[in-house]
Amino acid sequence: MVTAFVMIKANTGEADRLRDSIEAIEGVESAHIVAGDVDIIAKAHVETPAAVKDVAATQIQGIEGVEDTQTYIAMD
């Protein structure tokens, strides 16, 4: 199993809606609105690195209102 954290920048006023949409994605364990350089941090737990790519690059980035993402794969 692969654990990844996706940092998400949202359009102004979109964080609540985006959090709900992101949490509905299969493989996403949780999504939290945070203060700082990003608006939401999502935790994904999936089978393979390719599945991380699908969650982050295809599904999350495909949601209208997402400006940018950065993905970090846990090494432990």
mmCIF file of N, CA and C in Angstrom:
data_model
loop_
_atom_site.group_PDB
_atom_site.id
_atom_site.type_symbol
_atom_site.label_atom_id
_atom_site.label_comp_id
_atom_site.label_asym_id
_atom_site.label_seq_id
_atom_site.Cartn_x
_atom_site.Cartn_y
_atom_site.Cartn_z
ATOM 1 N N MET A 1 0.837 -1.185 0.000
ATOM 2 C CA MET A 1 0.000 0.000 0.000
ATOM 3 C C MET A 1 0.879 1.245 0.000
ATOM 4 N N VAL A 2 0.375 2.288 -0.632
ATOM 5 C CA VAL A 2 1.094 3.550 -0.750
ATOM 6 C C VAL A 2 0.252 4.644 -0.078
ATOM 7 N N THR A 3 0.903 5.411 0.788
ATOM 8 C CA THR A 3 0.250 6.561 1.413
ATOM 9 C C THR A 3 0.826 7.821 0.799
ATOM 10 N N ALA A 4 -0.050 8.736 0.433
ATOM 11 C CA ALA A 4 0.386 10.002 -0.164
ATOM 12 C C ALA A 4 -0.421 11.142 0.444
ATOM 13 N N PHE A 5 0.234 12.296 0.488
ATOM 14 C CA PHE A 5 -0.412 13.514 0.952
ATOM 15 C C PHE A 5 -0.449 14.487 -0.217
ATOM 16 N N VAL A 6 -1.632 15.018 -0.504
ATOM 17 C CA VAL A 6 -1.811 15.931 -1.629
ATOM 18 C C VAL A 6 -2.153 17.307 -1.070
ATOM 19 N N MET A 7 -1.284 18.287 -1.382
ATOM 20 C CA MET A 7 -1.504 19.671 -0.988
ATOM 21 C C MET A 7 -2.281 20.350 -2.112
ATOM 22 N N ILE A 8 -3.373 20.989 -1.775
ATOM 23 C CA ILE A 8 -4.281 21.507 -2.788
ATOM 24 C C ILE A 8 -4.529 22.993 -2.574
ATOM 25 N N LYS A 9 -4.325 23.768 -3.638
ATOM 26 C CA LYS A 9 -4.694 25.189 -3.636
ATOM 27 C C LYS A 9 -6.057 25.292 -4.314
ATOM 28 N N ALA A 10 -6.959 26.025 -3.658
ATOM 29 C CA ALA A 10 -8.328 26.152 -4.156
ATOM 30 C C ALA A 10 -8.608 27.583 -4.589
ATOM 31 N N ASN A 11 -9.535 27.727 -5.527
ATOM 32 C CA ASN A 11 -10.026 29.058 -5.867
ATOM 33 C C ASN A 11 -10.688 29.661 -4.635
ATOM 34 N N THR A 12 -10.695 30.950 -4.534
ATOM 35 C CA THR A 12 -11.276 31.653 -3.395
ATOM 36 C C THR A 12 -12.719 31.219 -3.161
ATOM 37 N N GLY A 13 -13.018 30.868 -1.924
ATOM 38 C CA GLY A 13 -14.380 30.500 -1.549
ATOM 39 C C GLY A 13 -14.786 29.089 -1.893
ATOM 40 N N GLU A 14 -13.880 28.271 -2.418
ATOM 41 C CA GLU A 14 -14.224 26.930 -2.876
ATOM 42 C C GLU A 14 -13.802 25.815 -1.928
ATOM 43 N N ALA A 15 -13.099 26.127 -0.844
ATOM 44 C CA ALA A 15 -12.486 25.089 -0.014
ATOM 45 C C ALA A 15 -13.498 24.089 0.552
ATOM 46 N N ASP A 16 -14.611 24.551 1.070
ATOM 47 C CA ASP A 16 -15.588 23.623 1.661
ATOM 48 C C ASP A 16 -16.143 22.662 0.620
ATOM 49 N N ARG A 17 -16.526 23.180 -0.529
ATOM 50 C CA ARG A 17 -17.075 22.330 -1.590
ATOM 51 C C ARG A 17 -16.022 21.347 -2.080
ATOM 52 N N LEU A 18 -14.801 21.841 -2.266
ATOM 53 C CA LEU A 18 -13.742 20.973 -2.756
ATOM 54 C C LEU A 18 -13.414 19.871 -1.764
ATOM 55 N N ARG A 19 -13.371 20.200 -0.479
ATOM 56 C CA ARG A 19 -13.083 19.173 0.527
ATOM 57 C C ARG A 19 -14.076 18.027 0.416
ATOM 58 N N ASP A 20 -15.345 18.343 0.293
ATOM 59 C CA ASP A 20 -16.362 17.303 0.195
ATOM 60 C C ASP A 20 -16.173 16.464 -1.072
ATOM 61 N N SER A 21 -15.870 17.103 -2.189
ATOM 62 C CA SER A 21 -15.650 16.380 -3.448
ATOM 63 C C SER A 21 -14.408 15.496 -3.368
ATOM 64 N N ILE A 22 -13.361 15.985 -2.737
ATOM 65 C CA ILE A 22 -12.114 15.239 -2.618
ATOM 66 C C ILE A 22 -12.302 14.029 -1.704
ATOM 67 N N GLU A 23 -13.009 14.204 -0.591
ATOM 68 C CA GLU A 23 -13.243 13.089 0.322
ATOM 69 C C GLU A 23 -14.069 11.980 -0.319
ATOM 70 N N ALA A 24 -14.840 12.310 -1.350
ATOM 71 C CA ALA A 24 -15.671 11.312 -2.028
ATOM 72 C C ALA A 24 -14.873 10.450 -3.005
ATOM 73 N N ILE A 25 -13.631 10.799 -3.287
ATOM 74 C CA ILE A 25 -12.800 10.045 -4.229
ATOM 75 C C ILE A 25 -12.332 8.753 -3.575
ATOM 76 N N GLU A 26 -12.473 7.661 -4.281
ATOM 77 C CA GLU A 26 -12.015 6.370 -3.769
ATOM 78 C C GLU A 26 -10.502 6.412 -3.554
ATOM 79 N N GLY A 27 -10.074 5.988 -2.381
ATOM 80 C CA GLY A 27 -8.657 6.004 -2.036
ATOM 81 C C GLY A 27 -8.266 7.172 -1.153
ATOM 82 N N VAL A 28 -9.097 8.211 -1.111
ATOM 83 C CA VAL A 28 -8.821 9.354 -0.237
ATOM 84 C C VAL A 28 -9.389 9.022 1.139
ATOM 85 N N GLU A 29 -8.502 8.996 2.140
ATOM 86 C CA GLU A 29 -8.932 8.685 3.507
ATOM 87 C C GLU A 29 -9.518 9.898 4.208
ATOM 88 N N SER A 30 -8.920 11.074 3.965
ATOM 89 C CA SER A 30 -9.398 12.279 4.623
ATOM 90 C C SER A 30 -8.929 13.501 3.854
ATOM 91 N N ALA A 31 -9.604 14.607 4.086
ATOM 92 C CA ALA A 31 -9.212 15.894 3.507
ATOM 93 C C ALA A 31 -9.527 16.965 4.544
ATOM 94 N N HIS A 32 -8.567 17.854 4.756
ATOM 95 C CA HIS A 32 -8.712 18.876 5.796
ATOM 96 C C HIS A 32 -8.415 20.248 5.233
ATOM 97 N N ILE A 33 -9.258 21.215 5.571
ATOM 98 C CA ILE A 33 -8.995 22.608 5.247
ATOM 99 C C ILE A 33 -7.953 23.096 6.256
ATOM 100 N N VAL A 34 -6.897 23.734 5.747
ATOM 101 C CA VAL A 34 -5.795 24.172 6.601
ATOM 102 C C VAL A 34 -5.450 25.631 6.326
ATOM 103 N N ALA A 35 -4.730 26.228 7.264
ATOM 104 C CA ALA A 35 -4.192 27.567 7.084
ATOM 105 C C ALA A 35 -2.764 27.435 6.582
ATOM 106 N N GLY A 36 -2.337 28.350 5.724
ATOM 107 C CA GLY A 36 -0.967 28.319 5.222
ATOM 108 C C GLY A 36 -0.913 28.490 3.721
ATOM 109 N N ASP A 37 0.122 27.940 3.111
ATOM 110 C CA ASP A 37 0.340 28.114 1.673
ATOM 111 C C ASP A 37 -0.647 27.338 0.814
ATOM 112 N N VAL A 38 -1.251 26.300 1.368
ATOM 113 C CA VAL A 38 -2.264 25.530 0.645
ATOM 114 C C VAL A 38 -3.574 25.631 1.400
ATOM 115 N N ASP A 39 -4.656 25.229 0.762
ATOM 116 C CA ASP A 39 -5.980 25.345 1.368
ATOM 117 C C ASP A 39 -6.505 24.036 1.938
ATOM 118 N N ILE A 40 -6.111 22.924 1.301
ATOM 119 C CA ILE A 40 -6.588 21.598 1.709
ATOM 120 C C ILE A 40 -5.420 20.633 1.663
ATOM 121 N N ILE A 41 -5.358 19.727 2.645
ATOM 122 C CA ILE A 41 -4.424 18.612 2.595
ATOM 123 C C ILE A 41 -5.257 17.336 2.615
ATOM 124 N N ALA A 42 -5.042 16.499 1.603
ATOM 125 C CA ALA A 42 -5.754 15.223 1.504
ATOM 126 C C ALA A 42 -4.774 14.085 1.727
ATOM 127 N N LYS A 43 -5.230 13.053 2.404
ATOM 128 C CA LYS A 43 -4.434 11.842 2.616
ATOM 129 C C LYS A 43 -5.056 10.722 1.802
ATOM 130 N N ALA A 44 -4.241 10.123 0.949
ATOM 131 C CA ALA A 44 -4.699 9.002 0.126
ATOM 132 C C ALA A 44 -3.955 7.746 0.539
ATOM 133 N N HIS A 45 -4.637 6.630 0.515
ATOM 134 C CA HIS A 45 -4.040 5.331 0.826
ATOM 135 C C HIS A 45 -4.510 4.390 -0.275
ATOM 136 N N VAL A 46 -3.595 4.068 -1.196
ATOM 137 C CA VAL A 46 -3.951 3.298 -2.390
ATOM 138 C C VAL A 46 -2.956 2.152 -2.607
ATOM 139 N N GLU A 47 -3.219 1.324 -3.598
ATOM 140 C CA GLU A 47 -2.421 0.122 -3.838
ATOM 141 C C GLU A 47 -1.050 0.393 -4.450
ATOM 142 N N THR A 48 -0.957 1.336 -5.389
ATOM 143 C CA THR A 48 0.274 1.505 -6.162
ATOM 144 C C THR A 48 0.596 2.981 -6.383
ATOM 145 N N PRO A 49 1.842 3.282 -6.754
ATOM 146 C CA PRO A 49 2.165 4.664 -7.138
ATOM 147 C C PRO A 49 1.317 5.152 -8.316
ATOM 148 N N ALA A 50 0.985 4.263 -9.234
ATOM 149 C CA ALA A 50 0.132 4.660 -10.358
ATOM 150 C C ALA A 50 -1.245 5.100 -9.872
ATOM 151 N N ALA A 51 -1.726 4.472 -8.813
ATOM 152 C CA ALA A 51 -3.019 4.865 -8.246
ATOM 153 C C ALA A 51 -2.926 6.241 -7.592
ATOM 154 N N VAL A 52 -1.765 6.570 -7.020
ATOM 155 C CA VAL A 52 -1.554 7.924 -6.482
ATOM 156 C C VAL A 52 -1.686 8.935 -7.606
ATOM 157 N N LYS A 53 -1.062 8.645 -8.724
ATOM 158 C CA LYS A 53 -1.142 9.539 -9.884
ATOM 159 C C LYS A 53 -2.591 9.721 -10.316
ATOM 160 N N ASP A 54 -3.350 8.642 -10.352
ATOM 161 C CA ASP A 54 -4.752 8.743 -10.756
ATOM 162 C C ASP A 54 -5.540 9.625 -9.795
ATOM 163 N N VAL A 55 -5.338 9.417 -8.497
ATOM 164 C CA VAL A 55 -6.064 10.210 -7.505
ATOM 165 C C VAL A 55 -5.680 11.683 -7.610
ATOM 166 N N ALA A 56 -4.370 11.967 -7.611
ATOM 167 C CA ALA A 56 -3.910 13.357 -7.561
ATOM 168 C C ALA A 56 -4.016 14.067 -8.900
ATOM 169 N N ALA A 57 -3.419 13.482 -9.928
ATOM 170 C CA ALA A 57 -3.302 14.177 -11.218
ATOM 171 C C ALA A 57 -4.573 14.111 -12.049
ATOM 172 N N THR A 58 -5.339 13.054 -11.902
ATOM 173 C CA THR A 58 -6.543 12.924 -12.729
ATOM 174 C C THR A 58 -7.791 13.373 -11.971
ATOM 175 N N GLN A 59 -8.026 12.766 -10.820
ATOM 176 C CA GLN A 59 -9.292 13.025 -10.131
ATOM 177 C C GLN A 59 -9.310 14.359 -9.381
ATOM 178 N N ILE A 60 -8.322 14.602 -8.521
ATOM 179 C CA ILE A 60 -8.334 15.861 -7.759
ATOM 180 C C ILE A 60 -8.129 17.053 -8.683
ATOM 181 N N GLN A 61 -7.125 16.995 -9.554
ATOM 182 C CA GLN A 61 -6.883 18.128 -10.461
ATOM 183 C C GLN A 61 -8.027 18.328 -11.445
ATOM 184 N N GLY A 62 -8.843 17.307 -11.638
ATOM 185 C CA GLY A 62 -9.984 17.419 -12.551
ATOM 186 C C GLY A 62 -11.197 18.101 -11.951
ATOM 187 N N ILE A 63 -11.162 18.392 -10.661
ATOM 188 C CA ILE A 63 -12.291 19.049 -10.010
ATOM 189 C C ILE A 63 -12.209 20.553 -10.277
ATOM 190 N N GLU A 64 -13.292 21.106 -10.769
ATOM 191 C CA GLU A 64 -13.316 22.552 -11.018
ATOM 192 C C GLU A 64 -13.146 23.302 -9.714
ATOM 193 N N GLY A 65 -12.255 24.273 -9.698
ATOM 194 C CA GLY A 65 -11.966 25.053 -8.506
ATOM 195 C C GLY A 65 -10.615 24.721 -7.897
ATOM 196 N N VAL A 66 -9.994 23.625 -8.358
ATOM 197 C CA VAL A 66 -8.646 23.285 -7.905
ATOM 198 C C VAL A 66 -7.658 24.058 -8.767
ATOM 199 N N GLU A 67 -6.824 24.880 -8.129
ATOM 200 C CA GLU A 67 -5.836 25.682 -8.856
ATOM 201 C C GLU A 67 -4.537 24.916 -9.086
ATOM 202 N N ASP A 68 -4.087 24.184 -8.056
ATOM 203 C CA ASP A 68 -2.779 23.539 -8.142
ATOM 204 C C ASP A 68 -2.710 22.456 -7.083
ATOM 205 N N THR A 69 -1.854 21.450 -7.333
ATOM 206 C CA THR A 69 -1.608 20.420 -6.330
ATOM 207 C C THR A 69 -0.123 20.107 -6.257
ATOM 208 N N GLN A 70 0.292 19.610 -5.115
ATOM 209 C CA GLN A 70 1.615 19.034 -4.927
ATOM 210 C C GLN A 70 1.403 17.742 -4.168
ATOM 211 N N THR A 71 2.059 16.672 -4.610
ATOM 212 C CA THR A 71 1.848 15.362 -4.003
ATOM 213 C C THR A 71 3.140 14.865 -3.383
ATOM 214 N N TYR A 72 3.020 14.345 -2.180
ATOM 215 C CA TYR A 72 4.146 13.783 -1.441
ATOM 216 C C TYR A 72 3.817 12.346 -1.058
ATOM 217 N N ILE A 73 4.681 11.416 -1.437
ATOM 218 C CA ILE A 73 4.488 10.010 -1.101
ATOM 219 C C ILE A 73 5.258 9.706 0.173
ATOM 220 N N ALA A 74 4.592 9.087 1.140
ATOM 221 C CA ALA A 74 5.226 8.727 2.410
ATOM 222 C C ALA A 74 6.229 7.604 2.163
ATOM 223 N N MET A 75 7.365 7.684 2.857
ATOM 224 C CA MET A 75 8.439 6.710 2.677
ATOM 225 C C MET A 75 8.455 5.652 3.777
ATOM 226 N N ASP A 76 7.528 5.713 4.714
ATOM 227 C CA ASP A 76 7.526 4.713 5.778
ATOM 228 C C ASP A 76 6.243 3.898 5.780
#
